[in-house]
Amino acid sequence: MHATDALNEADRLMTVCNSCRYCEGLCAVFPAMELRRTFTAGDLNYLANLCHSCGACFDDCQFAPPHAFAVNVPQTLASVRAESYRAYAWPRALAGAFDRNGLVIAVVAALSVAAFILGFAALNDPAVLLGAHSGPGAFYRLMPHNAMAALFGAAFLYAIVAMAMGLRAFLRDAGTPGRAAPTGVSLWQAVRDAGRLRYLDGGGVGCVNADERPTDRRRLFHHLTFYGFLLCFAATSVATLYHYLLGRVAPYPWYDVPVLLGSAGGLGLMVGTAGLLAAKWRRRPELRDDARFGMDAAFLAMLFLTAATGMALLVLRATPAMGVLLALHLGVVFALFITMPYGKFVHGLYRFAALVRYAGELGRI
Ligand code: SF4
Ligand code: SF4
């Protein structure tokens, strides 16, 4: 017996699938499953985080409902995966609160920080808040750079520590048994598999979305979101180096590296997250884990809003709207940071760790 119904159901399904093995060519889940006869909770969390929820094994399954075996691997592994975010979250007490009220907490946090920054600026000098500013240092007339760096540095540091603790718990439970260190070869294979979302193609035909015709759109939106996020992170990193190493103060001209990286990343994030939200909304109910729909949607919505407010700020930064837009953008970024360790963001970390284990287990190089 496992601790949750989802783990018990996943155990039952993996036992059925292990006898059938019809789907072994579809993705990494089935070859990994075939290496074991019994499944610990850690094994099931490992398998769940290998699954991309493409839906192919549901449409291919002769034992899917209404068959008495009622095999629904994508939905069950989605539930286990969602539970794993909560099971490994740090600190545990916060995971439950975000789980139940993720979108509300994210929106309230974003608006609270935005209101704080606006109130701070309005009390200091309303003319600064509502005026048009341009040239180096324009952003810091609203909030001093050091105050901004302290507030967001602390939130970012918290997110990093919380996610590192979550990953540590995942590795202890669902990582390589015996905790052998991953080899360079398995790490490189995992980087390659994660970088091209190798197992999100439904075995080569695409992902099952709104209907039974598979397409590769979900993989495209995942790529746009993932690489858009990396480009935005690169833009922020270059801007930080500019500030501290070269003494060059934001905002930068449109042709400068941070703006070019941020613009490309922002557009990718907006299109990618909007596409994923639409795909999630239209997904066939039998493939969805509705219990976690809110938190997943909250994460995508916060990513979308981060990109959208950033792009609006870029376009309107020389107008009187800059103050309000900057406050909103910073509020959304703050909310994104504090919710990251408790939602779908960690799936990237756990999936990568699962891919490293998979590459090591199968010695596939
Ligand atoms: S999902 Fe169905 S068809 Fe595929 S391996 Fe499992 S039982 Fe067999
Ligand atoms: S990745 Fe696709 S084929 Fe593999 S277990 Fe998940 S839903 Fe099934």
XYZ file of C-alpha atoms and ligand atoms in Angstrom:
381
model
C 0.000 0.000 0.000
C 1.240 3.462 -0.844
C 0.426 6.711 0.905
C -1.994 8.061 -1.722
C -4.685 6.770 -4.083
C -2.751 8.085 -7.092
C 0.362 6.096 -6.123
C -1.740 2.943 -5.581
C -3.382 3.397 -8.986
C -0.018 4.031 -10.672
C 1.337 0.849 -9.056
C -1.646 -1.121 -10.396
C -1.298 0.324 -13.906
C 2.456 -0.236 -14.086
C 1.860 -3.868 -13.123
C -0.711 -4.237 -15.928
C 1.566 -2.450 -18.432
C 4.521 -4.591 -17.402
C 2.561 -7.664 -18.488
C 1.412 -6.064 -21.739
C 4.385 -3.942 -22.897
C 2.606 -2.878 -26.077
C 3.694 0.753 -25.553
C 7.391 0.179 -24.931
C 8.468 2.154 -28.003
C 6.468 5.277 -27.183
C 8.601 7.004 -24.558
C 11.040 6.546 -21.689
C 8.400 5.506 -19.125
C 7.828 1.972 -20.426
C 11.489 0.884 -20.860
C 12.192 2.238 -17.348
C 9.138 0.387 -15.997
C 10.296 -2.871 -17.587
C 13.451 -2.816 -15.452
C 11.453 -3.484 -12.284
C 8.782 -5.895 -11.061
C 7.663 -3.953 -7.994
C 7.360 -0.212 -7.568
C 8.275 1.903 -4.560
C 6.770 5.385 -4.210
C 10.148 6.765 -5.337
C 10.037 4.565 -8.479
C 6.528 5.776 -9.301
C 7.530 9.423 -8.814
C 10.530 8.785 -11.067
C 8.316 7.246 -13.776
C 5.704 10.013 -13.401
C 8.363 12.655 -13.956
C 9.607 10.869 -17.080
C 6.094 11.131 -18.561
C 5.288 14.163 -20.744
C 1.561 13.429 -20.772
C 1.524 13.171 -24.570
C -1.520 10.877 -24.391
C -0.272 8.359 -26.979
C -0.425 5.374 -24.611
C -4.058 6.192 -23.783
C -5.181 6.181 -27.395
C -3.141 3.051 -28.150
C -4.358 1.095 -25.130
C -6.768 -1.777 -25.613
C -7.399 -1.771 -21.853
C -8.433 1.903 -21.594
C -11.953 2.686 -20.293
C -14.578 1.347 -20.811
C -12.478 -1.844 -20.494
C -12.680 -3.285 -16.981
C -8.929 -2.722 -16.446
C -9.567 1.024 -16.864
C -5.963 1.773 -17.828
C -5.307 5.515 -18.077
C -1.554 6.022 -17.731
C -1.339 9.745 -18.707
C -3.959 10.902 -16.208
C -2.680 8.732 -13.372
C 0.959 9.734 -13.886
C -0.146 13.397 -14.102
C -1.732 13.018 -10.651
C 1.373 11.316 -9.240
C 3.597 13.984 -10.793
C 1.501 16.774 -9.285
C 1.624 15.079 -5.879
C 5.404 14.793 -6.197
C 5.718 18.600 -6.396
C 3.960 18.781 -3.065
C 5.682 15.773 -1.485
C 9.182 17.154 -2.096
C 8.415 20.868 -1.582
C 10.346 22.883 0.993
C 9.132 23.993 3.450
C 6.331 21.432 3.407
C 3.873 23.675 5.231
C 3.793 26.158 2.344
C 3.231 23.505 -0.328
C -0.334 22.833 0.819
C -1.262 26.514 0.831
C 0.010 27.035 -2.722
C -1.553 23.770 -3.831
C -5.013 24.892 -2.797
C -4.802 28.611 -3.600
C -1.947 28.939 -6.079
C -3.517 31.438 -8.463
C -5.007 33.568 -5.684
C -1.703 33.728 -3.774
C 0.236 34.599 -6.934
C -2.151 37.392 -7.942
C -2.382 38.823 -4.410
C 1.427 38.764 -4.045
C 1.886 40.465 -7.438
C -0.658 43.197 -6.692
C 0.661 43.715 -3.133
C 4.236 44.278 -4.295
C 3.055 46.518 -7.144
C 0.921 48.520 -4.694
C 3.847 48.774 -2.261
C 6.158 50.134 -4.971
C 3.512 52.551 -6.252
C 2.724 53.759 -2.719
C 6.408 54.145 -1.940
C 6.942 56.224 -5.096
C 3.766 58.272 -4.631
C 4.705 59.183 -1.064
C 8.210 60.137 -2.113
C 7.277 62.274 -5.100
C 4.038 61.811 -7.139
C 5.618 63.741 -10.006
C 8.218 60.994 -10.398
C 5.527 58.307 -10.501
C 3.464 59.997 -13.183
C 6.222 61.704 -15.151
C 8.011 60.551 -18.319
C 11.646 59.576 -17.790
C 14.351 58.529 -20.179
C 18.058 57.777 -20.233
C 20.209 55.720 -17.853
C 18.731 55.395 -14.364
C 15.135 56.178 -15.453
C 13.783 53.004 -13.776
C 15.533 53.788 -10.494
C 13.720 57.101 -10.097
C 10.711 54.981 -9.123
C 12.623 52.725 -6.735
C 16.367 52.984 -5.919
C 18.471 50.282 -7.520
C 19.792 48.971 -4.208
C 16.271 48.589 -2.772
C 15.150 46.792 -5.957
C 18.202 44.502 -5.923
C 17.705 43.681 -2.211
C 13.974 42.859 -2.556
C 14.257 40.767 -5.717
C 17.615 39.262 -4.810
C 16.057 37.958 -1.569
C 13.009 36.530 -3.401
C 15.233 34.903 -6.040
C 17.552 33.465 -3.408
C 14.559 32.029 -1.545
C 13.310 30.387 -4.755
C 16.753 28.883 -5.459
C 17.141 27.496 -1.919
C 13.575 26.093 -1.836
C 13.974 24.433 -5.246
C 17.398 23.029 -4.332
C 15.885 21.486 -1.184
C 13.014 20.045 -3.243
C 15.425 18.570 -5.784
C 17.497 17.067 -2.977
C 14.391 15.359 -1.567
C 13.429 14.105 -5.031
C 16.917 12.694 -5.641
C 16.924 10.926 -2.266
C 13.591 9.278 -2.995
C 13.371 8.937 -6.763
C 16.956 9.478 -7.916
C 19.524 6.835 -8.702
C 19.300 4.020 -6.132
C 22.342 3.918 -3.846
C 22.782 7.600 -4.711
C 25.636 6.951 -7.072
C 26.772 10.200 -8.628
C 25.596 10.615 -12.228
C 28.258 10.181 -14.861
C 29.191 12.864 -17.385
C 27.760 10.619 -20.105
C 24.330 10.259 -18.482
C 24.244 13.989 -17.717
C 25.017 14.852 -21.331
C 22.390 12.429 -22.631
C 19.822 13.980 -20.271
C 20.759 17.493 -21.474
C 20.206 16.375 -25.074
C 16.888 14.646 -24.299
C 15.583 17.577 -22.248
C 16.819 20.169 -24.760
C 14.739 18.704 -27.577
C 11.867 17.341 -25.429
C 12.606 13.967 -26.906
C 9.704 12.111 -25.299
C 6.980 14.666 -25.980
C 6.311 13.399 -29.469
C 3.921 10.534 -28.723
C 6.344 8.005 -30.180
C 6.833 10.115 -33.327
C 3.275 11.088 -34.266
C 2.814 14.083 -31.951
C 0.871 14.908 -28.843
C -2.822 14.169 -28.313
C -4.516 17.494 -27.559
C -8.115 18.558 -28.057
C -9.116 15.599 -30.185
C -7.710 12.307 -31.348
C -5.531 13.824 -34.109
C -2.021 14.135 -32.672
C 0.043 17.269 -33.447
C 3.445 18.573 -32.413
C 2.073 21.958 -31.279
C 2.392 21.234 -27.566
C 6.078 20.462 -28.013
C 6.532 23.710 -29.983
C 4.849 25.740 -27.201
C 6.982 23.979 -24.586
C 10.102 24.890 -26.564
C 9.040 28.533 -26.909
C 8.333 28.715 -23.159
C 11.543 26.974 -22.101
C 13.923 28.815 -24.430
C 12.014 32.087 -23.945
C 12.577 31.761 -20.200
C 16.284 31.036 -20.728
C 16.655 34.086 -23.002
C 14.957 36.328 -20.412
C 17.247 34.933 -17.734
C 20.251 35.601 -19.999
C 19.009 39.185 -20.578
C 18.794 39.809 -16.814
C 22.227 38.245 -16.267
C 23.872 40.420 -18.957
C 22.169 43.530 -17.555
C 23.491 42.658 -14.072
C 27.026 42.299 -15.471
C 26.628 45.618 -17.305
C 25.558 47.301 -14.067
C 28.190 45.917 -11.720
C 31.172 45.329 -14.039
C 30.824 48.068 -16.646
C 28.907 50.665 -14.654
C 26.251 50.830 -17.418
C 22.830 51.586 -15.983
C 19.426 50.440 -17.378
C 17.376 51.104 -19.422
C 19.468 50.203 -22.459
C 18.840 51.124 -26.112
C 16.761 48.706 -28.207
C 19.818 47.362 -30.077
C 21.760 46.461 -26.918
C 22.248 42.826 -25.894
C 19.932 42.716 -22.823
C 17.058 44.280 -24.803
C 17.520 41.978 -27.805
C 17.706 38.876 -25.598
C 14.789 40.038 -23.432
C 12.607 40.891 -26.461
C 13.183 37.522 -28.137
C 12.659 35.719 -24.828
C 9.573 37.758 -23.938
C 7.893 37.054 -27.267
C 8.735 33.345 -26.974
C 7.332 33.226 -23.443
C 4.120 35.001 -24.406
C 3.405 32.779 -27.414
C 4.555 29.598 -25.637
C 2.591 30.097 -22.421
C -0.540 31.274 -24.259
C -0.336 28.155 -26.449
C 0.159 25.859 -23.457
C -2.731 27.479 -21.585
C -4.992 27.050 -24.620
C -3.868 23.418 -25.060
C -4.490 22.768 -21.354
C -7.942 24.311 -21.593
C -8.899 22.286 -24.661
C -7.354 19.021 -23.513
C -9.639 16.016 -23.452
C -10.937 15.629 -19.871
C -9.826 11.986 -19.655
C -6.177 13.094 -20.098
C -6.264 15.946 -17.558
C -5.575 16.000 -13.840
C -8.231 18.538 -12.900
C -7.220 18.622 -9.238
C -4.051 20.550 -10.146
C -5.413 22.546 -13.042
C -5.425 25.792 -11.011
C -1.782 25.696 -9.908
C -0.527 24.720 -13.356
C -2.600 27.465 -14.940
C -1.318 29.931 -12.302
C 2.282 29.159 -13.194
C 1.653 29.616 -16.923
C -0.369 32.781 -16.269
C 2.421 34.285 -14.117
C 5.002 33.486 -16.808
C 2.748 35.062 -19.439
C 2.180 38.171 -17.296
C 5.910 38.485 -16.566
C 6.628 38.545 -20.297
C 3.625 40.743 -21.192
C 4.351 43.404 -18.558
C 8.048 43.321 -19.516
C 7.239 43.850 -23.197
C 4.736 46.629 -22.383
C 7.410 48.289 -20.254
C 9.903 48.062 -23.118
C 7.501 49.698 -25.580
C 6.178 52.404 -23.207
C 9.245 53.040 -21.039
C 9.667 56.648 -22.220
C 6.021 57.578 -21.487
C 4.226 58.490 -18.227
C 2.933 54.872 -18.078
C 6.416 53.669 -17.173
C 5.965 53.974 -13.384
C 2.801 51.884 -13.186
C 4.069 49.322 -15.690
C 7.379 48.919 -13.882
C 5.571 48.415 -10.552
C 3.264 45.823 -12.124
C 6.165 44.017 -13.823
C 8.161 43.874 -10.589
C 5.097 42.661 -8.672
C 4.533 39.819 -11.128
C 8.227 38.849 -11.088
C 8.180 38.766 -7.280
C 5.067 36.554 -7.277
C 6.656 34.267 -9.868
C 9.750 33.841 -7.707
C 7.880 32.954 -4.513
C 5.473 30.514 -6.229
C 8.119 28.802 -8.407
C 9.152 26.151 -5.839
C 5.525 24.987 -5.313
C 4.197 24.559 -8.815
C 4.927 23.348 -12.269
C 8.326 25.035 -12.497
C 9.896 22.228 -10.462
C 8.774 19.692 -13.030
C 11.671 20.875 -15.204
C 14.122 20.035 -12.419
C 12.566 16.693 -11.506
C 12.190 15.671 -15.143
C 15.836 16.440 -15.794
C 16.859 14.415 -12.720
C 14.626 11.556 -13.936
C 16.225 11.708 -17.401
C 19.697 11.510 -15.831
C 18.624 8.401 -13.917
C 17.047 6.930 -17.039
C 20.182 7.513 -19.132
C 22.297 5.892 -16.417
C 19.898 2.965 -15.932
C 19.675 1.995 -19.535
C 23.306 2.752 -20.392
C 21.992 3.985 -23.695
C 25.060 5.734 -25.066
S -0.958 1.534 -21.697
Fe -2.266 -0.206 -22.289
S -1.450 -0.913 -24.256
Fe 0.118 0.379 -23.300
S 1.441 -1.034 -22.184
Fe -0.110 -0.288 -20.734
S -1.731 -1.804 -20.832
Fe -0.480 -2.122 -22.646
S 4.949 10.199 -22.224
Fe 3.072 9.781 -23.430
S 3.279 7.622 -24.034
Fe 4.710 7.954 -22.345
S 3.593 7.383 -20.476
Fe 3.349 9.591 -20.745
S 1.456 9.807 -21.870
Fe 2.069 7.668 -22.111
